[in-house]
Coordinates of C-alpha atoms and ligand atoms in Angstrom, one line a residue:
X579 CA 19.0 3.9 13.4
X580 CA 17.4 0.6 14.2
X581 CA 19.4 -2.5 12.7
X582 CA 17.6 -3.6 9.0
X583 CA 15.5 -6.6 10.4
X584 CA 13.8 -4.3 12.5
X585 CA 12.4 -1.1 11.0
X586 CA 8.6 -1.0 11.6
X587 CA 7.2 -3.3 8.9
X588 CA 4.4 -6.1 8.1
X589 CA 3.3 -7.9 9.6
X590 CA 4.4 -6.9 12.9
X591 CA 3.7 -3.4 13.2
X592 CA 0.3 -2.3 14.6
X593 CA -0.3 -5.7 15.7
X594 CA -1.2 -7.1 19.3
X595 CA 1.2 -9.9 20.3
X596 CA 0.7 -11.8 23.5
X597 CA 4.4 -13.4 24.8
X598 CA 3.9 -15.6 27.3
X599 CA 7.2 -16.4 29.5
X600 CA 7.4 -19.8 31.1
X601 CA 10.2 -20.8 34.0
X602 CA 13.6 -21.9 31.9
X603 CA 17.0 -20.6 31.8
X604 CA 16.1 -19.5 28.3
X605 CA 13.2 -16.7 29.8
X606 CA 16.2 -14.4 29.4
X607 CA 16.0 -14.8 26.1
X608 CA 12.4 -13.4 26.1
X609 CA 13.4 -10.2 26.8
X610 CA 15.6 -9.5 23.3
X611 CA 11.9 -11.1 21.8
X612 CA 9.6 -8.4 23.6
X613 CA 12.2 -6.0 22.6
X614 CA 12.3 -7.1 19.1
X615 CA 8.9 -6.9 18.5
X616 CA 8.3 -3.6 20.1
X617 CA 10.8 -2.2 17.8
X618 CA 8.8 -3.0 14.9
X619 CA 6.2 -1.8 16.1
X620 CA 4.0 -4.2 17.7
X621 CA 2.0 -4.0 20.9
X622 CA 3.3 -6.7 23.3
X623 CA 1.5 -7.8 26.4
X624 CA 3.9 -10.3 28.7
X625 CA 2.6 -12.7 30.8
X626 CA 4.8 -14.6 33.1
X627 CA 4.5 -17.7 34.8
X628 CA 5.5 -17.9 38.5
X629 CA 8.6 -20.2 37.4
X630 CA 9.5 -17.3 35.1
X631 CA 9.7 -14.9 37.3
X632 CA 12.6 -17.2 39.5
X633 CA 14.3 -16.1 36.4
X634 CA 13.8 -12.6 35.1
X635 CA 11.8 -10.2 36.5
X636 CA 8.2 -8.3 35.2
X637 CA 10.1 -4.8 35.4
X638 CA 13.2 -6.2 32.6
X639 CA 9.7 -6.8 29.7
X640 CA 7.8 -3.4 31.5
X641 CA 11.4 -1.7 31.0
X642 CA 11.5 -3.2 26.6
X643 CA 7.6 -3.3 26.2
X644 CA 6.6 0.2 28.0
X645 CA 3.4 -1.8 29.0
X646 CA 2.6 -3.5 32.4
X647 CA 4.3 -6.8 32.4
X648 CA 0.9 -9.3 33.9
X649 CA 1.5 -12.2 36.5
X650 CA -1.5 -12.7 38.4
X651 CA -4.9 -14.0 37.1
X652 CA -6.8 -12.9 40.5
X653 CA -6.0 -9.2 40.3
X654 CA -7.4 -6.0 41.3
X655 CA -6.9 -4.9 37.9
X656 CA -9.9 -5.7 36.4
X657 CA -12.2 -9.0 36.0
X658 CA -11.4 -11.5 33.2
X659 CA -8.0 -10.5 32.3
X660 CA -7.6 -13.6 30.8
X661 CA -10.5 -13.2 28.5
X662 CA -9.7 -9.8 27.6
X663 CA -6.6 -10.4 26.6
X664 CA -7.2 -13.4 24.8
X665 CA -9.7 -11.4 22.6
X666 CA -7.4 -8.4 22.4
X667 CA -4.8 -10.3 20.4
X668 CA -3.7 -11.5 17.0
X669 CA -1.1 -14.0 18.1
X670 CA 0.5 -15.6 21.2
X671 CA 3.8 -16.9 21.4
X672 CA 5.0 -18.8 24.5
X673 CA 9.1 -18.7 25.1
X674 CA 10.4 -20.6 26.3
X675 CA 8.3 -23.1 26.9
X676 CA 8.8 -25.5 29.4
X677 CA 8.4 -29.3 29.9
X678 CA 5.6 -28.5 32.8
X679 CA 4.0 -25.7 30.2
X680 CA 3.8 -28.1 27.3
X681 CA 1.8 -30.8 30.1
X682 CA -0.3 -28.5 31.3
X683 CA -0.8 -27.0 28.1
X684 CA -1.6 -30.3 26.5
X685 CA -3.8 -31.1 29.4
X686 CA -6.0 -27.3 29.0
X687 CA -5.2 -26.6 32.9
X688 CA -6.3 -23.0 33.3
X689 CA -5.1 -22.4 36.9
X690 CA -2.8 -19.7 36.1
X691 CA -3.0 -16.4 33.5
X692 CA -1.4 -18.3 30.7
X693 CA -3.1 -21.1 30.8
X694 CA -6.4 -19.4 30.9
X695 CA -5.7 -17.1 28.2
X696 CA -4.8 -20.0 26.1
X697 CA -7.9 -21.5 26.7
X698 CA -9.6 -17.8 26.2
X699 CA -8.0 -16.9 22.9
X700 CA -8.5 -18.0 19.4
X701 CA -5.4 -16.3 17.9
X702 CA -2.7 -18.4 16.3
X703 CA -0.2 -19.8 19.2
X704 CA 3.3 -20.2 18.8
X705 CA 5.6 -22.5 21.4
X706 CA 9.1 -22.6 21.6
X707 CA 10.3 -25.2 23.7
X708 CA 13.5 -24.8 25.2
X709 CA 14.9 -27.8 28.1
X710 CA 17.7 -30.1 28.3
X711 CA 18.1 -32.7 25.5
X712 CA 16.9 -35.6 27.6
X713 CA 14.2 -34.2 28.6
X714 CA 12.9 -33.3 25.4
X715 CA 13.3 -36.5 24.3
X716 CA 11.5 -38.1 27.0
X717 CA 7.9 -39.7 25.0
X718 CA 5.7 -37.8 27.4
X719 CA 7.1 -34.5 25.9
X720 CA 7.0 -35.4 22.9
X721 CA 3.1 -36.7 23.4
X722 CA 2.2 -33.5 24.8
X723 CA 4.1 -32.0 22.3
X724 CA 2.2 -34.1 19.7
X725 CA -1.1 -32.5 21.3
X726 CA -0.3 -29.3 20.8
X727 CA 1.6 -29.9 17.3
X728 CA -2.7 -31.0 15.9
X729 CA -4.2 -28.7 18.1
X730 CA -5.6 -25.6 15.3
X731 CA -3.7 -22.8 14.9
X732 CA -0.7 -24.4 17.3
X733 CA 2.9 -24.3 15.8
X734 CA 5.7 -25.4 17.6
X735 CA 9.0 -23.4 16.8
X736 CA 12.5 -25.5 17.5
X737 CA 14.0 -26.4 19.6
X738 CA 17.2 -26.7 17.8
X739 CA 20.6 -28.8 18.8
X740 CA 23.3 -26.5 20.4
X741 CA 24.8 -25.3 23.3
X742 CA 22.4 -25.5 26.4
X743 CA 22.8 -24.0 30.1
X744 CA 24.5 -27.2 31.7
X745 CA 26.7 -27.2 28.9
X746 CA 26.0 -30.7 27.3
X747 CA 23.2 -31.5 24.2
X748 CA 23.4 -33.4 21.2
X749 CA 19.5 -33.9 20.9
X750 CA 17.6 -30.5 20.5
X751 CA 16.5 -28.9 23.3
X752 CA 17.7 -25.1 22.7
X753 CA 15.3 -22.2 22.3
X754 CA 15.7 -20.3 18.7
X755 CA 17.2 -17.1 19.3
X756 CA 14.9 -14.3 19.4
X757 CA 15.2 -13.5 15.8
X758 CA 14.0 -16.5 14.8
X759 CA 10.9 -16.4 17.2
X760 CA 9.9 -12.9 15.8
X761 CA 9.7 -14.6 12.2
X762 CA 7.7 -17.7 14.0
X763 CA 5.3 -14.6 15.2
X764 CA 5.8 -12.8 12.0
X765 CA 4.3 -16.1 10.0
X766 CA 1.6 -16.3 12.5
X767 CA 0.9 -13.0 12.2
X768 CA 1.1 -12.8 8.5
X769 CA -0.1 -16.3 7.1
X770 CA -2.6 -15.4 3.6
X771 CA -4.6 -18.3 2.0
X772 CA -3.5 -17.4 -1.2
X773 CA 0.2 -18.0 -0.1
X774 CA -0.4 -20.9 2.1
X775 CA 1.1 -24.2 0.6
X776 CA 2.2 -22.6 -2.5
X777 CA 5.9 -23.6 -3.6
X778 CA 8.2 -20.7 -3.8
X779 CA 11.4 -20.2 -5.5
X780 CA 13.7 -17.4 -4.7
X781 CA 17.3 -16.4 -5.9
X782 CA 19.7 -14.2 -4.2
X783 CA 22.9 -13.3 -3.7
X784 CA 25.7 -13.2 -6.4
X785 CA 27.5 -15.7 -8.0
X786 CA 31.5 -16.5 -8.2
X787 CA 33.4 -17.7 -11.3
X788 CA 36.6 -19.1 -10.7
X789 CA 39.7 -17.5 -12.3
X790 CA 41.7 -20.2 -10.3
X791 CA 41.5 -22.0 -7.1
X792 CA 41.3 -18.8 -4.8
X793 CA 40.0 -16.0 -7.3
X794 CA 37.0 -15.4 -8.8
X795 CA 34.9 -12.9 -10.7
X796 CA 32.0 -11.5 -8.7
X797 CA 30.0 -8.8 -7.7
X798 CA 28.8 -6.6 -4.7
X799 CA 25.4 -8.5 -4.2
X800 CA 24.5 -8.7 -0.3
X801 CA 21.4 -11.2 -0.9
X802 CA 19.8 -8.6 1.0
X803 CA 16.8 -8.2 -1.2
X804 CA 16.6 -12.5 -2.5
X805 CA 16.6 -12.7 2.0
X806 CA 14.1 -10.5 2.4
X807 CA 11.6 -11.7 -0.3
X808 CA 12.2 -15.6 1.2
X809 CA 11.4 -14.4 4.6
X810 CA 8.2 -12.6 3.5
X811 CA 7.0 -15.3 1.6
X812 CA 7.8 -17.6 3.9
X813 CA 5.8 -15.3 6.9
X814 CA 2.7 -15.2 4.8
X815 CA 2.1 -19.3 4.3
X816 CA 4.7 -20.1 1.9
X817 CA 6.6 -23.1 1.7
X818 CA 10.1 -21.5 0.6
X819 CA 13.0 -22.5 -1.3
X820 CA 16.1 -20.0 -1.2
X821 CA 18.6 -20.4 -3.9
X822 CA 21.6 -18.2 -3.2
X823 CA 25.1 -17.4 -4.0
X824 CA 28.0 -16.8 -1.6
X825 CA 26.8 -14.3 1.2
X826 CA 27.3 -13.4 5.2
X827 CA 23.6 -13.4 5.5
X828 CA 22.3 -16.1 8.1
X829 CA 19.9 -18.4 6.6
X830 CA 15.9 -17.5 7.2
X831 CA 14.1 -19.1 9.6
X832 CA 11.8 -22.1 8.3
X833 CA 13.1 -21.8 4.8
X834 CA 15.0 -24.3 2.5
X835 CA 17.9 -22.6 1.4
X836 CA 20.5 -23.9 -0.9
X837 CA 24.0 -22.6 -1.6
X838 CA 25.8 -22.5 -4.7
X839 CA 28.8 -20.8 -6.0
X840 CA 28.4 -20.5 -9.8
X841 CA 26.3 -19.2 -11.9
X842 CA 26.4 -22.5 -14.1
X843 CA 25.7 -24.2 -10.6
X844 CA 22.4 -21.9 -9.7
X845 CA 21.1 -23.0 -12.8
X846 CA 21.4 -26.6 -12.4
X847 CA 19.8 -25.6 -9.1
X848 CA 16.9 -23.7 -10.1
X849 CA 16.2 -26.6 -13.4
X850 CA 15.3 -29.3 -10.7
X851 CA 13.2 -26.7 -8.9
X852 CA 11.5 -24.6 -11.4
X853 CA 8.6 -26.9 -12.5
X854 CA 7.3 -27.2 -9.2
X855 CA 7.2 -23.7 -8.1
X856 CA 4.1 -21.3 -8.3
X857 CA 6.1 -18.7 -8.1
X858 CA 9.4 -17.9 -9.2
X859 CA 11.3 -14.8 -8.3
X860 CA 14.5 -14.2 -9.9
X861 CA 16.4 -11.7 -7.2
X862 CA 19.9 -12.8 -7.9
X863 CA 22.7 -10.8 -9.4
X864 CA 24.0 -13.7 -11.6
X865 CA 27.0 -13.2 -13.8
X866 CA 26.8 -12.5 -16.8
X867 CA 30.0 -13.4 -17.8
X868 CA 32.8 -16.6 -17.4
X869 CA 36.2 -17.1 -17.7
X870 CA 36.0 -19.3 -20.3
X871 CA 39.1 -22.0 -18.3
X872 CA 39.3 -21.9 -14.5
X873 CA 42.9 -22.8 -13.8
X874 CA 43.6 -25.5 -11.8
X875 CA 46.9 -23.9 -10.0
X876 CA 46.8 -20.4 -8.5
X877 CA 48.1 -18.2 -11.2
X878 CA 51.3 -16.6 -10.3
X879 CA 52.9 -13.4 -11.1
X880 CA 56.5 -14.9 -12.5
X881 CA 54.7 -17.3 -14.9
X882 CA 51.9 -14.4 -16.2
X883 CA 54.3 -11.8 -16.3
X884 CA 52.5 -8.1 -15.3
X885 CA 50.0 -8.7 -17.9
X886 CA 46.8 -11.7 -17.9
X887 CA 44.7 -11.9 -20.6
X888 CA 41.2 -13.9 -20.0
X889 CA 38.7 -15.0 -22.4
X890 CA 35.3 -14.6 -21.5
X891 CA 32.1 -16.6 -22.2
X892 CA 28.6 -15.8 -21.5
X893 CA 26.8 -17.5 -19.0
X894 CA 23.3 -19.2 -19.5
X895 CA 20.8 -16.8 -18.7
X896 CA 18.9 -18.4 -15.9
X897 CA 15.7 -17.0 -16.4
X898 CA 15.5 -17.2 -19.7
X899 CA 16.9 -21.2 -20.1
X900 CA 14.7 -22.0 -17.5
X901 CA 11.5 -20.5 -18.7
X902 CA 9.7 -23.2 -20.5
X903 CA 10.2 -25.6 -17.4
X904 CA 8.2 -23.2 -15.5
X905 CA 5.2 -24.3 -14.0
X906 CA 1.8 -23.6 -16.3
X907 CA 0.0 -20.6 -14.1
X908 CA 2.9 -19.9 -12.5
X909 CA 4.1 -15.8 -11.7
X910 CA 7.4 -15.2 -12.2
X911 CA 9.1 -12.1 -10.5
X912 CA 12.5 -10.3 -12.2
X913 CA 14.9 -7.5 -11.3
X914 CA 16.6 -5.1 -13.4
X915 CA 19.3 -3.2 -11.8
X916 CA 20.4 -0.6 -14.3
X917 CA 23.4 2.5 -14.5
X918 CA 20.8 3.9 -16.7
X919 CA 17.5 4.4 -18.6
X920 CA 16.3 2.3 -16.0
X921 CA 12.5 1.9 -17.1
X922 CA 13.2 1.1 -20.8
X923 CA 16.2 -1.3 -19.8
X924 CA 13.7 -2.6 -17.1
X925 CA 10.9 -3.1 -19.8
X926 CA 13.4 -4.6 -22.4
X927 CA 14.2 -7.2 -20.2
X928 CA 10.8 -7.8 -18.7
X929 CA 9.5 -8.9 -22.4
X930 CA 12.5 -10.8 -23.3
X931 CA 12.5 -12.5 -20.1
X932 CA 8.9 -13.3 -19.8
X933 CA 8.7 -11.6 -16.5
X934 CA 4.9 -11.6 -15.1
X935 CA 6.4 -8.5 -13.4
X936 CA 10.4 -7.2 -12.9
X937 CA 11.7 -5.1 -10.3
X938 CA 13.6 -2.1 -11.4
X939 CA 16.5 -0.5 -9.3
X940 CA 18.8 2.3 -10.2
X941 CA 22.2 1.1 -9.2
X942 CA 23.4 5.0 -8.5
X943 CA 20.4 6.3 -6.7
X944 CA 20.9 7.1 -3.3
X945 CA 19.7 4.0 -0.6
X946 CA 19.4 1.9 -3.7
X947 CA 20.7 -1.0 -5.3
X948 CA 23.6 -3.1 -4.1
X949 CA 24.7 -4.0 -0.2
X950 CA 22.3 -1.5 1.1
X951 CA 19.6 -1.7 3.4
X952 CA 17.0 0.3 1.5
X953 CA 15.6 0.1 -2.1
X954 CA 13.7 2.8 -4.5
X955 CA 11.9 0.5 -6.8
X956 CA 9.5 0.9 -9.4
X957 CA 7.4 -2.2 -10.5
X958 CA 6.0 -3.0 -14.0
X959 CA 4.2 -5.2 -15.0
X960 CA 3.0 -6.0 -18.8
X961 CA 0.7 -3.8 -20.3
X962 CA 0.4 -1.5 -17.5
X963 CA 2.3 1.7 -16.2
X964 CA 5.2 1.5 -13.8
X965 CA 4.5 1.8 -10.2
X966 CA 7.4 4.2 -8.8
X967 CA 7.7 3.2 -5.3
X968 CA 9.2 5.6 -2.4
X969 CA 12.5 4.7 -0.8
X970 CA 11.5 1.9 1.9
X971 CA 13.3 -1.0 3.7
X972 CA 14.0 -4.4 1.0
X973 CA 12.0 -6.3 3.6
X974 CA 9.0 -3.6 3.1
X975 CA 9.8 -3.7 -0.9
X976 CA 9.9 -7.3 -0.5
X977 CA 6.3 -7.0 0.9
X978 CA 5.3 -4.7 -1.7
X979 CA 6.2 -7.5 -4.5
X980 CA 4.4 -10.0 -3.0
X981 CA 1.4 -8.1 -2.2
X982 CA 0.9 -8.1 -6.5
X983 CA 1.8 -11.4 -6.6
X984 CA -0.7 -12.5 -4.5
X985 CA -3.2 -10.3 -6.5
X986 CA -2.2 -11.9 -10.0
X987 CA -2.5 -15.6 -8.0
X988 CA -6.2 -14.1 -6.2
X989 CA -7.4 -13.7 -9.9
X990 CA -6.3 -16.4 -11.4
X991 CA -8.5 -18.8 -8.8
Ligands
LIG1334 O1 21.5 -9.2 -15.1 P1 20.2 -8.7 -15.6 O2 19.9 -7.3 -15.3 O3 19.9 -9.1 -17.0 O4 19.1 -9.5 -14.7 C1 17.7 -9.4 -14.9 C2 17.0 -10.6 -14.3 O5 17.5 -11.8 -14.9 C3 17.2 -10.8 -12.8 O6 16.0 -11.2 -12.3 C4 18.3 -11.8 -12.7 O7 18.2 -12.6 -11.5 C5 18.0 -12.7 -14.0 N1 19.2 -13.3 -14.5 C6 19.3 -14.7 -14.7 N2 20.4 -15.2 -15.2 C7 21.4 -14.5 -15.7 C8 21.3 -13.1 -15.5 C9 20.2 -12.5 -15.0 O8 18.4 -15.4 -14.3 N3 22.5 -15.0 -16.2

């Protein structure tokens, strides 16, 4: 079975993606990327440089992509490659990109396939630069980089600080890994004017409450589903802010995420947030519950004795305490996850909440609910009958959200 992040989904399946590979260490990286993408799905055309091609060869992204890797923009193959598959696309994504790519680039030179396509398509462009630190610090890099940055459609992914081939780097000059570039292509690929600039808040994860210094209360929340909805609002225009509880998941790509512990904490958090966002969605499994005293010391069998008693106390309800800070126009998003009677629990706390719509899960059903990688939902929505969804990936239910929320936000213009 493929790993989570990359069953077939929006907006990268059925789609044409253009990866153009120029000559750094990092082209090896470009494979895992033309892989990526064809596992979800996406038709990927690779176009190498000749300085790529001193590092990897046409045959390794032929061998991932099942499709002829291109190198030459005088070929027997046809006339106007170039133009063709400019047309033929709905995004390009260059990685790495090079010092001499982002010059020539810059400059429009059209002397090779790449650069001609460039030229040839109006598809969104991605670049991922990826050279030593120096050199990406050097101001003609950055002024060619600059070009590119205004030029329509143009986004430049990373590079980030880290680890680079010759071993040194404090400055960025490291590619994104290859997941982070399929996002990069996924929010080129999937940017809506409805979502573009709106401010989005998203919880996830669960929260801890302290018994003492090294225990807690908690739950099984993965933040799988709170990920998930960040990344797709993110992909589709958003301008994302990810307010999550303890979890293994690596932060998304491009997205502001905040960690907290508590959930006392995540709703100081969400309070300073809340009036600024268009929409809200609440995908946290908060705790309901306290101890009512952490202790400060670890609490230790010979001074409890084989019996500890706690006393409880409620937690603020996040959603509810926060609700009249919410932005006028707003849409807020819930969850229920429920043992049982999941629709009338799900509709209880859709009313009481002020939910715009809530998200019900059934904790026992099979690929649903907690630290799983699938979700059977049904969504409802006031006044109107619940939409039982089949059993699909959280990042395809995440889509499936925010395809109503961008409805409710298309009629409110
Ligand atoms: O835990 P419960 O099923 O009541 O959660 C329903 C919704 O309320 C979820 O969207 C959850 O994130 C939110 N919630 C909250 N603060 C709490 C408990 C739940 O915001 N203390």
């Amino acid at each position: 079975m493929a790993s989570p992040d990359l069953v077939p989904c929006r907006p990268w399946q059925g789609r044409r993606v253009l990866l153009g590979v120029t000559g750094g260490v990092a082209a090896y990286k470009a494979v895992q990327v033309a892989r990526n993408l064809t596992r979800l799905e996406a038709q990927v055309d690779v176009v190498l440089t000749r300085g790529a091609q001193e590092f990897v060869a046409p045959l390794s992204f032929e061998g991932v992509t099942g499709r002829p890797a291109l190198t030459e923009l005088f070929s027997t193959d046809g006339a106007a490659m170039h133009v063709r598959l400019g047309r033929n696309v709905d995004a390009v994504c260059v990685a790495p990109a090079t010092a001499d790519f982002l010059a020539r680039a810059a400059q429009g030179r059209a002397d090779d396939l790449l650069g001609t396509t460039l030229l040839a398509t109006q598809a969104p462009v991605v670049v991922c630069p990826a050279m030593n630190d120096n050199m990406f610090a050097h101001p003609q890099v950055q002024a060619n980089l600059n070009m590119l940055k205004a030029r329509p459609g143009y986004q430049i992914a990373g590079p980030t600080a880290g680890p680079l081939a010759a071993g040194e780097g404090e400055g960025p000059g490291r590619m994104l890994e290859p997941h982070q570039i399929v996002e990069f292509i996924g929010r080129a690929l999937g940017e809506e004017k409805v979502f573009s600039g709106l401010h989005i808040l998203v919880t996830a994860g669960p929260t801890r409450e302290a018994i003492d210094p090294v225990r807690y209360l908690g739950n099984r929340s993965s933040g799988r589903m709170g990920f998930a909805v960040a990344r797709a609002a993110w992909r589709r225009g958003a301008q994302v802010t990810l307010i999550t509880g303890p979890s293994a998941l690596e932060y998304p790509v491009g997205v502001n995420s905040i960690e907290v512990e508590s959930a006392e904490e995540m709703y100081r958090a969400v309070s300073e947030i809340i009036g600024a966002a268009d929409v809200s969605i609440f995908a946290a499994a908060v705790a309901d519950f306290r101890p009512s005293i952490s202790e400060a010391e670890k609490l230790k069998r010979e001074s409890t004795g084989e019996e500890v008693a706690f006393q409880i106390e409620a937690n603020p309800d996040i959603a509810i305490e926060t609700s009249s800070s919410r932005k006028p126009g707003s849409v807020t998003v819930g969850f229920a996850l429920e043992t049982s009677d999941l629709l009338a629990n799900a509709k209880k706390k859709l009313d009481e909440k002020e939910f715009d719509f809530i998200v019900a899960n059934d904790a026992m059903g099979e690929g649903s609910g907690f630290d799983v990688e699938t979700n059977r939902v049904a969504i409802l929505s006031p006044g109107s009958d619940p939409e039982m969804l089949p059993l699909m990936s959280k990042d395809a239910v995440a889509e499936e959200i925010l395809d109503r929320v961008g409805r409710r936000l298309s009629s409110e213009l």
